[in-house]
mmCIF file with all atom_site columns, C-alpha atoms in Angstrom:
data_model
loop_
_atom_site.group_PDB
_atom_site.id
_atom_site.type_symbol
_atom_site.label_atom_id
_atom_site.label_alt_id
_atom_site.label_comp_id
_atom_site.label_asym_id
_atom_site.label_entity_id
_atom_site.label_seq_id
_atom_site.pdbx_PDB_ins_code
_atom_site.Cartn_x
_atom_site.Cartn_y
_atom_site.Cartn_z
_atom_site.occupancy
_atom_site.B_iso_or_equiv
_atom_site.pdbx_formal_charge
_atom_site.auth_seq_id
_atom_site.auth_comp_id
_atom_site.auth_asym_id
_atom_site.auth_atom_id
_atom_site.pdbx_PDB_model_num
ATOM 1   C CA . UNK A 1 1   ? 31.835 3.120   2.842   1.00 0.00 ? 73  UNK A CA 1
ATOM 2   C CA . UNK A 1 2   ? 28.477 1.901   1.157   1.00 0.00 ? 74  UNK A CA 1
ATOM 3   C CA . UNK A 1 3   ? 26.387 3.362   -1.256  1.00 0.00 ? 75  UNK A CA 1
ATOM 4   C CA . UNK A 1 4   ? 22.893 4.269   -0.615  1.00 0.00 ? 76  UNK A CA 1
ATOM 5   C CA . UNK A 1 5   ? 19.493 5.925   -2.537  1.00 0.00 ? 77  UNK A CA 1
ATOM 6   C CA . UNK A 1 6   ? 18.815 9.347   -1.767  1.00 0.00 ? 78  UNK A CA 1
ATOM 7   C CA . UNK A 1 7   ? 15.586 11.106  -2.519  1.00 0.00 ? 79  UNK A CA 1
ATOM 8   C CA . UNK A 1 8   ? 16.107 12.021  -5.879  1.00 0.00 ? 80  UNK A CA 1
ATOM 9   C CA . UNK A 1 9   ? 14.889 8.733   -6.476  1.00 0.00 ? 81  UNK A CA 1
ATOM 10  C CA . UNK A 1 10  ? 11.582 8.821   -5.165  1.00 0.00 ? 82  UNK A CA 1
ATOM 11  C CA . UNK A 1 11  ? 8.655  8.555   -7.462  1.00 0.00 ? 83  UNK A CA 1
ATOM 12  C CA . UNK A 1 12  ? 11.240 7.901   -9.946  1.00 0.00 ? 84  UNK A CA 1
ATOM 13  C CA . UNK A 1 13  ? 12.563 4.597   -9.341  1.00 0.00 ? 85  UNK A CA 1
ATOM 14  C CA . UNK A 1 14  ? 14.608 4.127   -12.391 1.00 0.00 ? 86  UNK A CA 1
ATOM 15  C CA . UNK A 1 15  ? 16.190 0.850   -11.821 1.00 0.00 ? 87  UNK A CA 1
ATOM 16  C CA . UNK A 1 16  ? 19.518 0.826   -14.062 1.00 0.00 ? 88  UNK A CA 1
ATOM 17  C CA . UNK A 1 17  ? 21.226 0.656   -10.905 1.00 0.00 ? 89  UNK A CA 1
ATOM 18  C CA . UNK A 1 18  ? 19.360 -2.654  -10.165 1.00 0.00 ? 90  UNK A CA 1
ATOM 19  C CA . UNK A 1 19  ? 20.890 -4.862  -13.255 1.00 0.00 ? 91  UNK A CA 1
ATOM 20  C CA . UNK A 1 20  ? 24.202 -3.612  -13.036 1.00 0.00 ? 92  UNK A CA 1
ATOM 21  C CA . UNK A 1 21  ? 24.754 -4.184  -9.256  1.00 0.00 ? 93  UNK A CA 1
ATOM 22  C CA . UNK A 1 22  ? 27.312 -7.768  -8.601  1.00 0.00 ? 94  UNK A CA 1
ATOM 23  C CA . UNK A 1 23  ? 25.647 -8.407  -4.631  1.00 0.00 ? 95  UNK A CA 1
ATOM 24  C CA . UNK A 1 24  ? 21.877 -7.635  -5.601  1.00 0.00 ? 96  UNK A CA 1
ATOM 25  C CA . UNK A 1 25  ? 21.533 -5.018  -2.885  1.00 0.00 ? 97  UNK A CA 1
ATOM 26  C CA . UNK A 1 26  ? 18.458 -3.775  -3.661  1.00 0.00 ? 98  UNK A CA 1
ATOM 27  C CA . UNK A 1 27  ? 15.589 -3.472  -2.318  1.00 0.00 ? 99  UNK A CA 1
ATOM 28  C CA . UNK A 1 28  ? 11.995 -2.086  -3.566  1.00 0.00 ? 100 UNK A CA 1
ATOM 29  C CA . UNK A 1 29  ? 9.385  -0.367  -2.319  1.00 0.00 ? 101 UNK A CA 1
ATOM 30  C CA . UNK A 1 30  ? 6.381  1.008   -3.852  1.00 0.00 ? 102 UNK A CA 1
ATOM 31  C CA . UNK A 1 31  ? 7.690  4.257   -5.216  1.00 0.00 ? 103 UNK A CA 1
ATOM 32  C CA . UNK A 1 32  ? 11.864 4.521   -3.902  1.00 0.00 ? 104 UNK A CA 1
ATOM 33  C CA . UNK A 1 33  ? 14.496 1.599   -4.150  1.00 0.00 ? 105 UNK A CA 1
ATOM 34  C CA . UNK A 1 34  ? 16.827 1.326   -1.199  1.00 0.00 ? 106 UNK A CA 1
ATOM 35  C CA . UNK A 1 35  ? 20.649 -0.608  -1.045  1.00 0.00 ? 107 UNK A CA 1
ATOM 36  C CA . UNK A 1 36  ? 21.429 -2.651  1.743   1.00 0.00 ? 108 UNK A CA 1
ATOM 37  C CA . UNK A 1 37  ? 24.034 -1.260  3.872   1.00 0.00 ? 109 UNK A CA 1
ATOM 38  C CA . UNK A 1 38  ? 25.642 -4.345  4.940   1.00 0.00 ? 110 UNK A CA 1
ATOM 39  C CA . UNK A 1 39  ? 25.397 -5.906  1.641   1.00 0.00 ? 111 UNK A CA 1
ATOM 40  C CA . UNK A 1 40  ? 26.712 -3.442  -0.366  1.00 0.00 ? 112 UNK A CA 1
ATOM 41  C CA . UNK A 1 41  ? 30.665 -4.145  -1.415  1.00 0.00 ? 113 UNK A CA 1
ATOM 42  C CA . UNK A 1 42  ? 31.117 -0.694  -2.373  1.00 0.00 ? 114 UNK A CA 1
ATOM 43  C CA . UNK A 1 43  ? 31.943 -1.011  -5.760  1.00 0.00 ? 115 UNK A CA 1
ATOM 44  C CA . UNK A 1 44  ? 30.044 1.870   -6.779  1.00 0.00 ? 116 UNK A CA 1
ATOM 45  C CA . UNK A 1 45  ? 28.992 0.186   -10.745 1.00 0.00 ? 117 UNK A CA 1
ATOM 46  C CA . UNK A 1 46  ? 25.564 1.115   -9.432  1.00 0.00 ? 118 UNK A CA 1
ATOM 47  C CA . UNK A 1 47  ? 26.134 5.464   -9.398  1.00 0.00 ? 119 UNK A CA 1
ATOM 48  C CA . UNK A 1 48  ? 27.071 6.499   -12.929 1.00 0.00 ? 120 UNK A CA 1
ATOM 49  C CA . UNK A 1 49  ? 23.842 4.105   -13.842 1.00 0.00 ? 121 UNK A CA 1
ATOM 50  C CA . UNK A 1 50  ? 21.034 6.134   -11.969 1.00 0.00 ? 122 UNK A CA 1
ATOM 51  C CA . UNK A 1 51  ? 19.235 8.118   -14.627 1.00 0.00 ? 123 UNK A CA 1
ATOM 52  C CA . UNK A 1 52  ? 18.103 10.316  -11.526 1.00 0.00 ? 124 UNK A CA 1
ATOM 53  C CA . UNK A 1 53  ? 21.970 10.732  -10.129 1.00 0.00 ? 125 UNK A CA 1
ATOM 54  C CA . UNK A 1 54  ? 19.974 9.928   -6.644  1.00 0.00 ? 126 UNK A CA 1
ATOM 55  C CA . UNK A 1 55  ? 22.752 7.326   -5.848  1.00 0.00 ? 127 UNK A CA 1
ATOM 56  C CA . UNK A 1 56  ? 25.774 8.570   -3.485  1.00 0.00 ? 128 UNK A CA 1
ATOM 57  C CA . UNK A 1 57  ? 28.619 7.449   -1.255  1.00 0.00 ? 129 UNK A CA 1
ATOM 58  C CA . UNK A 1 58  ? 27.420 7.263   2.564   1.00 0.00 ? 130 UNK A CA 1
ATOM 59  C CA . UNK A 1 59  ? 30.802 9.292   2.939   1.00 0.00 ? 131 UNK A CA 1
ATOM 60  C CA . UNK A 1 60  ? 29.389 12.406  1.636   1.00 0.00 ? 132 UNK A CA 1
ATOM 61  C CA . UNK A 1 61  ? 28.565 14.899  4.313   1.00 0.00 ? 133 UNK A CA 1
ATOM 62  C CA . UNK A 1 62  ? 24.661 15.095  5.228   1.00 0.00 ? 134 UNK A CA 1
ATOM 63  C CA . UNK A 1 63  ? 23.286 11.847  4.197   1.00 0.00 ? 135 UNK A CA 1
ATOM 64  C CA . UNK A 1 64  ? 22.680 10.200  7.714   1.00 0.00 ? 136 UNK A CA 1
ATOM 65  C CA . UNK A 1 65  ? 19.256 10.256  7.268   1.00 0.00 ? 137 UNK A CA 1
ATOM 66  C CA . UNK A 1 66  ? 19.821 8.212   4.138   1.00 0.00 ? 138 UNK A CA 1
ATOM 67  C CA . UNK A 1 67  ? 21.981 5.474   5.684   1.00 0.00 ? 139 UNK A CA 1
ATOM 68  C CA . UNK A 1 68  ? 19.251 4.870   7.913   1.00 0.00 ? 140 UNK A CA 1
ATOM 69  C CA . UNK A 1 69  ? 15.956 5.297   5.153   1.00 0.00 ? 141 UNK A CA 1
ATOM 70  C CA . UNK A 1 70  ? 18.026 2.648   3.225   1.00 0.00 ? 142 UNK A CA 1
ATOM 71  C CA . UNK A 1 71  ? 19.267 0.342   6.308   1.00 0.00 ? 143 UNK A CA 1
ATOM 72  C CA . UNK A 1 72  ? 15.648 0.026   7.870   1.00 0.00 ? 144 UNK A CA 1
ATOM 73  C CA . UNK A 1 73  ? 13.855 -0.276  4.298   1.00 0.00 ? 145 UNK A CA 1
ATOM 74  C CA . UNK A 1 74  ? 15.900 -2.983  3.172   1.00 0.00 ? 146 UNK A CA 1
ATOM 75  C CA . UNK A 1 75  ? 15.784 -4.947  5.692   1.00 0.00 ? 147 UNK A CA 1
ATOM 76  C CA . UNK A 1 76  ? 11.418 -5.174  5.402   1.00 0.00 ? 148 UNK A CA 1
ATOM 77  C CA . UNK A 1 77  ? 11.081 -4.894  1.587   1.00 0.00 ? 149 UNK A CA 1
ATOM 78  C CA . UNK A 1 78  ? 11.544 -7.463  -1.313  1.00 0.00 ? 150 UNK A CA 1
ATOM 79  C CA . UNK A 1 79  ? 14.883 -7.724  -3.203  1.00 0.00 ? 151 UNK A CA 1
ATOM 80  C CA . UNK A 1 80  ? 15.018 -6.401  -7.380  1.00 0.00 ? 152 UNK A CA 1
ATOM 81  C CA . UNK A 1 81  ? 17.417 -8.091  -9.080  1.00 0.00 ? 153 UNK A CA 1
ATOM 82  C CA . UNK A 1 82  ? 16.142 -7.347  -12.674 1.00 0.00 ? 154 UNK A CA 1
ATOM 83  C CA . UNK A 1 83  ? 15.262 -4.278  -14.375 1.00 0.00 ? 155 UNK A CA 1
ATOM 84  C CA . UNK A 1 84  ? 11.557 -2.608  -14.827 1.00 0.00 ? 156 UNK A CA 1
ATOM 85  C CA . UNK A 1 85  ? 9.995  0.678   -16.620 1.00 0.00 ? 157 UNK A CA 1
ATOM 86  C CA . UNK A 1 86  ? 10.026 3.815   -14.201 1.00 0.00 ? 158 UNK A CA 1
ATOM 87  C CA . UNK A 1 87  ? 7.156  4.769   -12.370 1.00 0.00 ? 159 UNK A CA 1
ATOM 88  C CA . UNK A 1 88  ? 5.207  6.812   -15.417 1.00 0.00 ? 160 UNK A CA 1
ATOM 89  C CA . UNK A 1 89  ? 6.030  10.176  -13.753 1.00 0.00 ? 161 UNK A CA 1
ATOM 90  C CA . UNK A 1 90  ? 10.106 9.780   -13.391 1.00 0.00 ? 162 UNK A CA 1
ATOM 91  C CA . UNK A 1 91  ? 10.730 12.411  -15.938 1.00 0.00 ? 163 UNK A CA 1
ATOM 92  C CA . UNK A 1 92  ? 8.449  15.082  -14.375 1.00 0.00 ? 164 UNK A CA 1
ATOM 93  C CA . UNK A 1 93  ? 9.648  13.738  -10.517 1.00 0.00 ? 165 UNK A CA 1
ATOM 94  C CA . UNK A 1 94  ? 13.106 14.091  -11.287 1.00 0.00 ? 166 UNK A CA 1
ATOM 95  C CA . UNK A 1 95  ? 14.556 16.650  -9.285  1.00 0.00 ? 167 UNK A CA 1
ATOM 96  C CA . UNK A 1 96  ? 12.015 17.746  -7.738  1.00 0.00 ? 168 UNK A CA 1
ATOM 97  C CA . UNK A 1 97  ? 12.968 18.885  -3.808  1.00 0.00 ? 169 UNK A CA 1
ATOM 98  C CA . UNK A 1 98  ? 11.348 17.521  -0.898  1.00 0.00 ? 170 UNK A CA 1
ATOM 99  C CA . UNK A 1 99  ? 10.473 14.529  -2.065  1.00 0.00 ? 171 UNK A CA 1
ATOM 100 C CA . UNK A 1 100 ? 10.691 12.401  0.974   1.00 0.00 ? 172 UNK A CA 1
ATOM 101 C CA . UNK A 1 101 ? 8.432  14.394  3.043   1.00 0.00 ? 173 UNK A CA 1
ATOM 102 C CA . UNK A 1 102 ? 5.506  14.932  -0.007  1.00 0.00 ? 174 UNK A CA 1
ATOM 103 C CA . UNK A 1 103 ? 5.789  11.547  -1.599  1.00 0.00 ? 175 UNK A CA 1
ATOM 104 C CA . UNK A 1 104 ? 7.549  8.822   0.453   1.00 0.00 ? 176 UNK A CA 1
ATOM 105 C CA . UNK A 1 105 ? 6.137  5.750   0.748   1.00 0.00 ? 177 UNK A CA 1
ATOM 106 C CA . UNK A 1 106 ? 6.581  2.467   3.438   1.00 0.00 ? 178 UNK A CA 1
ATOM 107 C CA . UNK A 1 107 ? 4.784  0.442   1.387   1.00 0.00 ? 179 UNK A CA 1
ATOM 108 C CA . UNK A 1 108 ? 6.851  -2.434  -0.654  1.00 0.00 ? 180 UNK A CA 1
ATOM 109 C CA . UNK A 1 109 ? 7.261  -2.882  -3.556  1.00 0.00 ? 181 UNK A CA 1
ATOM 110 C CA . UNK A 1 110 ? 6.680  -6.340  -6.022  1.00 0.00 ? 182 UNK A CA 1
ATOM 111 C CA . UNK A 1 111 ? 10.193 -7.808  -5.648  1.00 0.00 ? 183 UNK A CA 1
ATOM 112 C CA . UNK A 1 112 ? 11.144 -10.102 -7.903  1.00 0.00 ? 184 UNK A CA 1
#
C-alpha cells in the first residue's frame, strides 16, 4: 500500500501533508502536489493533515488513475519538503468536482 494525492487537491495545494511526512515524498507541481509511490513507507501521518481530505490509501477501490498521476509526476517534478501558503483560491477550489480535467496542470512547481 502507498498513499497518493487525489484531485481534491488541485488548485488547492495545501501542503500540511508536506511537513509532517518522515521520507519527503512529495513532489510539486504548479497547482497539485503528488507522493512518490516507491518512496512512500505507508505510514499514512500525511492523511488526517490534508486540509482538502484529497489524500487516500492506493487500496481504495477506483484510484488507478491516481497511482499513476502521482507515479509519473513525481518522478519529473521538484521535491517540497517544507510548508507554503495555499494557492489563494484553496478555499473556493475545495471540493469542487472535475478538477483534473478543468484545472490540471504538468507544469512544476518551485521545489524547495
Amino acid at each position: 500500500m502507498t498513499y497518493i494525492v487525489t484531485d481534491n487537491c488541485i488548485r488547492c495545494k495545501y501542503t500540511d501533508c508536506v511537513e509532517v511526512c518522515p521520507v519527503d515524498c512529495f513532489y510539486e507541481g504548479e497547482n497539485f502536489l503528488v507522493i512518490h509511490p516507491d518512496e512512500c513507507i505507508d505510514c499514512g501521518v500525511c492523511e488526517p493533515e490534508c486540509p482538502a481530505e484529497a489524500i487516500k490509501p492506493d487500496t481504495e477501490p477506483g484510484l488507478d488513475h491516481w497511482l499513476k498521476v502521482n507515479t509519473e509526476f513525481a518522478q519529473i517534478w521538484p521535491n517540497i519538503t517544507s510548508k507554503r501558503d495555499p494557492l489563494p483560491e484553496a478555499k473556493e477550489m475545495d471540493g469542487v468536482p472535475g478538477k483534473f480535467e478543468k484545472y490540471f496542470s504538468p507544469k512544476p512547481g518551485q521545489g524547495d
